[in-house]
Coordinates of C-alpha atoms and ligand atoms in Angstrom, one line a residue:
X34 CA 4.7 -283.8 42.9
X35 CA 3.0 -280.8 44.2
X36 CA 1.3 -281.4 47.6
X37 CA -1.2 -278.7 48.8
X38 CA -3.4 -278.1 51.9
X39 CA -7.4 -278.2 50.9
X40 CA -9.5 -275.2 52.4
X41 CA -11.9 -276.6 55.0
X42 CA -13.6 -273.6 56.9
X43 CA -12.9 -273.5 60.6
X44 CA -9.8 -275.8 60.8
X45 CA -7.1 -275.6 57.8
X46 CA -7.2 -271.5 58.0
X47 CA -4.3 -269.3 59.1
X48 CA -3.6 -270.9 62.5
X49 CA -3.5 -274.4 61.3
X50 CA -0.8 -273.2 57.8
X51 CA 1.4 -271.5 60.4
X52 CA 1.6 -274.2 62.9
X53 CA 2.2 -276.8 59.9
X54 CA 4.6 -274.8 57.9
X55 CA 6.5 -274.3 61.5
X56 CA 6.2 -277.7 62.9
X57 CA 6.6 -279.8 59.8
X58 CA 8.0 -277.5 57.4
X59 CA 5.7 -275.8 54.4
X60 CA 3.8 -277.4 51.9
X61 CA 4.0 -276.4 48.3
X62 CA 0.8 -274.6 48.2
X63 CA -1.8 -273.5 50.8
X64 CA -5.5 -273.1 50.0
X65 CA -7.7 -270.7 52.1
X66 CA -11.3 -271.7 53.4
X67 CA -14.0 -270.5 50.9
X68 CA -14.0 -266.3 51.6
X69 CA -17.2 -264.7 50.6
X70 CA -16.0 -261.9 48.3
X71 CA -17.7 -258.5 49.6
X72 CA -19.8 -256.0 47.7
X73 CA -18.6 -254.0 44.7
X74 CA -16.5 -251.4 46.4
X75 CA -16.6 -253.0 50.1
X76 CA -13.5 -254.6 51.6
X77 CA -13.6 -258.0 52.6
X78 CA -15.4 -258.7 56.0
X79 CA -13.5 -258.8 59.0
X80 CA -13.3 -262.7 59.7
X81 CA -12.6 -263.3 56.0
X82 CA -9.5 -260.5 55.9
X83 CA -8.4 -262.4 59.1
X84 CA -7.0 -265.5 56.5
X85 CA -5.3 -262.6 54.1
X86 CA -1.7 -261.5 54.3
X87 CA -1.3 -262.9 57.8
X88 CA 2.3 -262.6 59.6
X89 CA 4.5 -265.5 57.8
X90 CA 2.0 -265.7 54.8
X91 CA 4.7 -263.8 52.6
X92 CA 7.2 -266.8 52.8
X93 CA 4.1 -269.4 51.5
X94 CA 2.5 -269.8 48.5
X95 CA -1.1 -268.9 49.5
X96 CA -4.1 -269.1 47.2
X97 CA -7.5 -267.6 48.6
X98 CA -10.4 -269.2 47.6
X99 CA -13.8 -267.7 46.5
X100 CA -17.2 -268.8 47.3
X101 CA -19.9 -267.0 45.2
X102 CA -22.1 -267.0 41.8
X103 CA -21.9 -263.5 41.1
X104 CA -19.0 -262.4 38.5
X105 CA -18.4 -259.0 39.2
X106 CA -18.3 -259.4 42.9
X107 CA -15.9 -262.2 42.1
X108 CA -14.0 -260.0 39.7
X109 CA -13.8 -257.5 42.8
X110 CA -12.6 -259.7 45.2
X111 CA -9.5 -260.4 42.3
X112 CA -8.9 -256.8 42.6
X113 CA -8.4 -256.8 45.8
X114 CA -6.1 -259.9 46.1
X115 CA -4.1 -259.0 43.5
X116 CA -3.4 -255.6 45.2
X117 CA -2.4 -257.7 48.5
X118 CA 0.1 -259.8 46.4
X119 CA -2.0 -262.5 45.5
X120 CA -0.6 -265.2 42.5
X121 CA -4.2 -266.9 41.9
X122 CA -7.6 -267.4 42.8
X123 CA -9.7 -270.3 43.1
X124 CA -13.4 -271.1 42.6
X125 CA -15.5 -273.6 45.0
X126 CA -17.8 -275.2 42.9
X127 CA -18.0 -278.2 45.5
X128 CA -20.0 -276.9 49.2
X129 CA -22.5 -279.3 50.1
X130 CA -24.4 -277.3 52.6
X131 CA -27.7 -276.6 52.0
X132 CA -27.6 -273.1 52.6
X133 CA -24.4 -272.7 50.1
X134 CA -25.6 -275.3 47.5
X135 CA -29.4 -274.1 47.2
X136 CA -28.7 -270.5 46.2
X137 CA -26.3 -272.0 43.4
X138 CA -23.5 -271.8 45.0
X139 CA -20.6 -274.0 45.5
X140 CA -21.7 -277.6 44.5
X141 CA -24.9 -275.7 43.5
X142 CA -23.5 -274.2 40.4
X143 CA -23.4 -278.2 38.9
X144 CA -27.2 -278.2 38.8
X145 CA -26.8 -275.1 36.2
X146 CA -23.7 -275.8 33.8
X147 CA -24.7 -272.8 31.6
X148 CA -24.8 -270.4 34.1
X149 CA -21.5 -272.1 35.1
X150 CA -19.9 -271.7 31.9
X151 CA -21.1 -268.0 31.2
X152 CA -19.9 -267.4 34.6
X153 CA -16.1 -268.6 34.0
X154 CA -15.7 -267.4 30.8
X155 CA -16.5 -264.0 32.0
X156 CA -14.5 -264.1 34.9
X157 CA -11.3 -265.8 33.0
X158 CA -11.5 -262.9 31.1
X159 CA -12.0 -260.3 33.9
X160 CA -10.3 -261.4 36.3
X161 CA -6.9 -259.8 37.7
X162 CA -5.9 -263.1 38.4
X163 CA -5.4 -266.8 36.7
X164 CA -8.6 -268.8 38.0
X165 CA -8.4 -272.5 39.5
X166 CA -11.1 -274.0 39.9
X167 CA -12.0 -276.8 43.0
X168 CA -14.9 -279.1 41.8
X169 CA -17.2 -282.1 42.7
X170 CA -18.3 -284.6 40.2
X171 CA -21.8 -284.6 40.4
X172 CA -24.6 -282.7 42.0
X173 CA -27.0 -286.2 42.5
X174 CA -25.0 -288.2 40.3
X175 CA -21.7 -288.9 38.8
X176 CA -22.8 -289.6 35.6
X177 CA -23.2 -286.0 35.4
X178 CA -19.4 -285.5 35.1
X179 CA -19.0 -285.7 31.3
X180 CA -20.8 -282.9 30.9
X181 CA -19.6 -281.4 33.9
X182 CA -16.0 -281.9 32.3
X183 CA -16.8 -280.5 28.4
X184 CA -17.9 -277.1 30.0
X185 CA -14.5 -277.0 32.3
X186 CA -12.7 -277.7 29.2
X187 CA -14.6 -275.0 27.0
X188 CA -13.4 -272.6 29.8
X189 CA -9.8 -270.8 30.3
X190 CA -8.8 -271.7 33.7
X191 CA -5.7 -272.5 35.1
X192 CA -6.1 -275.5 36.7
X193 CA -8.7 -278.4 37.8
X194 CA -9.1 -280.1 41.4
X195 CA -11.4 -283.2 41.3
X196 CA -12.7 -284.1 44.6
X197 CA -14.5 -286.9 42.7
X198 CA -17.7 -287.2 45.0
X199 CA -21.0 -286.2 44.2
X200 CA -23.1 -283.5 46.5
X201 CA -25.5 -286.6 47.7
X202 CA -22.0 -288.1 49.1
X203 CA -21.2 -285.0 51.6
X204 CA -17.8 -286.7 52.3
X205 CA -19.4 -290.6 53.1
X206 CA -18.5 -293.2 50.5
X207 CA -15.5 -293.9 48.5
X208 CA -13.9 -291.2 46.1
X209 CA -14.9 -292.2 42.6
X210 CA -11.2 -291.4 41.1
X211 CA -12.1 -293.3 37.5
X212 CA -13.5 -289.6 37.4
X213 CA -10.5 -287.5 38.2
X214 CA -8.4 -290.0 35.5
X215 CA -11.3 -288.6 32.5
X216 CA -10.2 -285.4 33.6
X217 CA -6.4 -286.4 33.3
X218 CA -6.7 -287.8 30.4
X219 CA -9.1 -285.2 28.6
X220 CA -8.4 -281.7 30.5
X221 CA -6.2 -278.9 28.7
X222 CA -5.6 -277.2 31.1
X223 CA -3.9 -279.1 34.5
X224 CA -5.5 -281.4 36.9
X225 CA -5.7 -282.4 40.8
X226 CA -6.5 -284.6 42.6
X227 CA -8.0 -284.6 46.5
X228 CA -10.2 -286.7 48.2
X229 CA -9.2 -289.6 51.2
X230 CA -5.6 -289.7 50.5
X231 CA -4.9 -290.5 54.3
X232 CA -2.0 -292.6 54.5
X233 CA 1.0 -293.2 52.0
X234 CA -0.2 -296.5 50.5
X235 CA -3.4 -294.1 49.5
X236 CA -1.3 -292.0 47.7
X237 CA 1.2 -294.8 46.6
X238 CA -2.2 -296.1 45.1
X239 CA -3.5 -292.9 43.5
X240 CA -0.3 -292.9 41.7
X241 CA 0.1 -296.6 40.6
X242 CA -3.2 -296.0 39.0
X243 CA -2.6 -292.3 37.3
X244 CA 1.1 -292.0 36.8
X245 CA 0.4 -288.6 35.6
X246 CA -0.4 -287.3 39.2
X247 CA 1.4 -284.2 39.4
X248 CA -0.6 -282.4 42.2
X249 CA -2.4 -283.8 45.5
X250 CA -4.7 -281.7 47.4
X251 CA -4.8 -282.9 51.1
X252 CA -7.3 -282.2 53.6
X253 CA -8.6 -284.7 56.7
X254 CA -5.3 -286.2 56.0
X255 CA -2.7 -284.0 57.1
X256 CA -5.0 -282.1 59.5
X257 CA -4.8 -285.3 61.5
X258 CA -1.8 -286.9 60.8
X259 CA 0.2 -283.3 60.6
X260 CA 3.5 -285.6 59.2
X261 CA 1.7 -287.1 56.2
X262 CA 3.5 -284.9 53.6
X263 CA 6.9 -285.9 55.3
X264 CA 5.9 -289.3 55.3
X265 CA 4.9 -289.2 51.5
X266 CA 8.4 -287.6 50.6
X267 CA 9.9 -291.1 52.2
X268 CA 10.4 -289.3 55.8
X269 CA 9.4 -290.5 59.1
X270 CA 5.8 -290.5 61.1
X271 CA 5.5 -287.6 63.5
X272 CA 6.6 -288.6 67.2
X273 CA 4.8 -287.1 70.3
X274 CA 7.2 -283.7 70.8
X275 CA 6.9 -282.9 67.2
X276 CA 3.1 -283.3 68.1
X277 CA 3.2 -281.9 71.1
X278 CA 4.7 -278.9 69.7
X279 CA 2.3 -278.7 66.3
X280 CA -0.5 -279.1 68.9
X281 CA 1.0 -276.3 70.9
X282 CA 1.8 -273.8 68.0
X283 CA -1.8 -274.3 66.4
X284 CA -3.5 -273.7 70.5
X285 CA -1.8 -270.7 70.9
X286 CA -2.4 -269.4 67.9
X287 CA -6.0 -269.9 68.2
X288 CA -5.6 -268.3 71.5
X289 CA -4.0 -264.9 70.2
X290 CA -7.1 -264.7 67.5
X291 CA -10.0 -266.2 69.1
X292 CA -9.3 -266.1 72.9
X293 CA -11.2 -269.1 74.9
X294 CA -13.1 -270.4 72.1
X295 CA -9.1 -271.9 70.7
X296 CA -10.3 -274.8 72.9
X297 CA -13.3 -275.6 70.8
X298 CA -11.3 -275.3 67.7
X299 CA -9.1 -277.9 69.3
X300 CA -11.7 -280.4 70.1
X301 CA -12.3 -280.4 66.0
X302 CA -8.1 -281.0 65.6
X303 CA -8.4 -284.1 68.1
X304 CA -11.5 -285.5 66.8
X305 CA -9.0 -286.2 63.4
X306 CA -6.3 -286.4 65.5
X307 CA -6.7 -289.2 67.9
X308 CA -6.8 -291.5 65.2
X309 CA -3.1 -290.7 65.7
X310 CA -2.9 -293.1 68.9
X311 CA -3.7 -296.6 69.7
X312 CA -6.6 -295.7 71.7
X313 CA -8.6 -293.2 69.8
X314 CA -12.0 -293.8 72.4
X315 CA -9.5 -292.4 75.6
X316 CA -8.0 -289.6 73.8
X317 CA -11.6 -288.1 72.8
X318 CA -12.6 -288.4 76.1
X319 CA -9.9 -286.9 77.7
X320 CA -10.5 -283.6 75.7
X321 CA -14.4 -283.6 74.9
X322 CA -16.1 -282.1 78.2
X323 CA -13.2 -279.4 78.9
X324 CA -14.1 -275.8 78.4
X325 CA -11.8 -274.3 80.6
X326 CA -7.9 -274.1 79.2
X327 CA -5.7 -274.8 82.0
X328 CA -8.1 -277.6 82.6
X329 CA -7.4 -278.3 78.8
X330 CA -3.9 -277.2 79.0
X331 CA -3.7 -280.5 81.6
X332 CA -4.9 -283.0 79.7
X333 CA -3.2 -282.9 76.6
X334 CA -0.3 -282.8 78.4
X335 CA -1.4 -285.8 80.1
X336 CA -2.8 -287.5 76.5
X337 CA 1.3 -286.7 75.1
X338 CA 2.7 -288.0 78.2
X339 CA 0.7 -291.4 78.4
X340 CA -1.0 -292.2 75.2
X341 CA 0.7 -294.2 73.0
X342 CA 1.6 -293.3 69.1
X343 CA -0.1 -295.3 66.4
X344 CA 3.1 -295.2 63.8
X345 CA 2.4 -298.5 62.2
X346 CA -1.3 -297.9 61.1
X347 CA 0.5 -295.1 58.5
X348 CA 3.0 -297.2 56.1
X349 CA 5.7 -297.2 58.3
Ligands
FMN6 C1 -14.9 -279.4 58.0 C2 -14.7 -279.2 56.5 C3 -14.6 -278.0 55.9 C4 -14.4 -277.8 54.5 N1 -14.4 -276.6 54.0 C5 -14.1 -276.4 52.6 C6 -14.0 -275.1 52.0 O1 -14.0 -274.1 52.7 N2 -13.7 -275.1 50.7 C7 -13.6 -276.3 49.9 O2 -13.4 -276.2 48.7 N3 -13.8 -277.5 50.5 C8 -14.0 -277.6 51.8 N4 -14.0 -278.8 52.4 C9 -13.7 -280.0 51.5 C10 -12.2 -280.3 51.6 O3 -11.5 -279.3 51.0 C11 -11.9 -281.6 50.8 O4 -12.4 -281.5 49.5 C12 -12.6 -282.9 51.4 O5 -12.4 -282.9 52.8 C13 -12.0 -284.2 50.8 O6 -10.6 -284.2 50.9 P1 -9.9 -285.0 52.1 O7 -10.4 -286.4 52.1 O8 -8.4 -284.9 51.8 O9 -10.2 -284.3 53.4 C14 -14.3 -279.0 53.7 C15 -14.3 -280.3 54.3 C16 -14.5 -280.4 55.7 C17 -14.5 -281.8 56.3

């Protein structure tokens, strides 16, 4: 089973595969937060070529992921990974945000599954590297998806991941996985699934239900419960020094890249995290006011010293 961190802008980037793939030992793949490819010609823009080639990248299977409608700028942007070493390239076609999604981009491009279509099968062709592609199921609507699914499997690409919500779900409601087993069962081409696999009954569940599971994307799951994947290959839960050290690999790596602001990057790790211990309410509130870091640098220490581990909560 291949196991894979999902892109999520602002937390699962560079800082947060290095500290993992230190702390807990690497994953089989890493996908990047959605990078904006530049303008025919350009490099990429400063804070996306921050998440390329990165120290330690070389020893990880990395695959960047691309967040735009236009095919030659997409077509580019393959140019220019491919050069850097790059194995594959993946497609969002599942952003919510309004901004993203009302140009046609991201979960966007399901409102217009020609443009879609003409879109991949130009780029499949073009491209300097295979294409994956990351989807949603549904722009209002998951009825939408058979359609959705003929025009994937019209198209060339190299693999599917099904997050099987619609847009109108953001991430609230239950995955709809009858969806990603259609895609299973139909798709040349292979398929992934991802979406609230946060524990290892969830995944135990997934698979009991679609034995042909060969690849999980994880996102919320692993960014707060850092041990997941170990736990998933039959190893233990995470205790508070591997913790303490993940915590402290990801900080400082924040720190060297983003100076002060690596605090508020951390509130966003704890506010997944403290689900992690028995009383989520007093972790929060130990972290949410601080702004300064050796006031920060304080109380996490304090939170590892004298907040107790939830193990049980996660299977074990
Ligand atoms: C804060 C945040 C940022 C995200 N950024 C991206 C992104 O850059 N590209 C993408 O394809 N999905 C993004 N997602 C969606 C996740 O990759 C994933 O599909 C979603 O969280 C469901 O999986 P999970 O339940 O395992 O977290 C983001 C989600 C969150 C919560």
């Amino acid at each position: 089973m291949i196991l894979s961190l999902a892109p999520m802008e602002g937390v699962t980037g560079y800082a947060f595969r290095k500290a993992h793939a230190e702390c807990f030992g690497e994953l089989d793949r890493y996908y990047t937060p959605f990078l904006v490819p530049p303008r025919l010609d350009f490099p990429f823009a400063n804070r996306y070529a921050k998440e390329l080639c990165q120290e330690g990248d070389e020893a990880l299977d990395v695959v960047p992921q691309l967040l735009t409608k236009n095919a030659d700028e997409f077509v580019w942007a393959t140019q220019l990974l491919s050069e850097m070493g790059y194995a594959e390239v993946n497609l969002n076609v599942g952003c919510p945000s309004g901004t993203v999604a009302n140009k046609g981009r991201g979960a966007g491009f399901l409102r217009d599954l020609a443009a879609l279509e003409a879109f991949l099968q130009d780029v499949c062709v073009r491209s300097a590297l295979p294409v994956s592609v990351k989807t949603r199921i549904g722009f209002a609507n998951d009825n939408e998806f058979e359609e959705i699914l003929e025009t994937y499997c019209r198209c060339p690409i190299a693999e599917l991941i099904v997050h099987p919500r619609v847009r109108a779900d953001f991430y609230d409601g239950a995955p709809r996985r009858k969806a990603y087993g259609e895609a299973l069962a139909k798709a040349p081409f292979p398929v992934a699934y991802n979406g609230d696999i946060f524990s290892v009954a969830d995944i135990e569940s997934l698979v009991a239900a679609y034995p042909e599971t060969r690849h999980v994307m994880l996102g919320r799951g692993v960014v707060g419960n850092p041990a997941l994947p170990r736990m998933i290959k039959g190893g233990p839960a995470a205790t508070a020094d591997e913790l303490e050290r993940f915590h402290d690999v990801l900080f400082h790596t924040y720190e060297e890249r983003i100076g002060g602001n690596a605090v508020f990057r951390m509130k966003e790790w704890w506010s997944y995290a403290k689900e992690l211990f028995v009383s989520p309410i007093s972790v929060q509130r130990a972290v949410r006011k601080l702004k300064r870091v050796d006031e920060y640098e304080a109380a996490v220490s304090k939170i590892f010293r004298t907040e107790e581990l939830v193990v049980d909560r996660i299977g074990q």
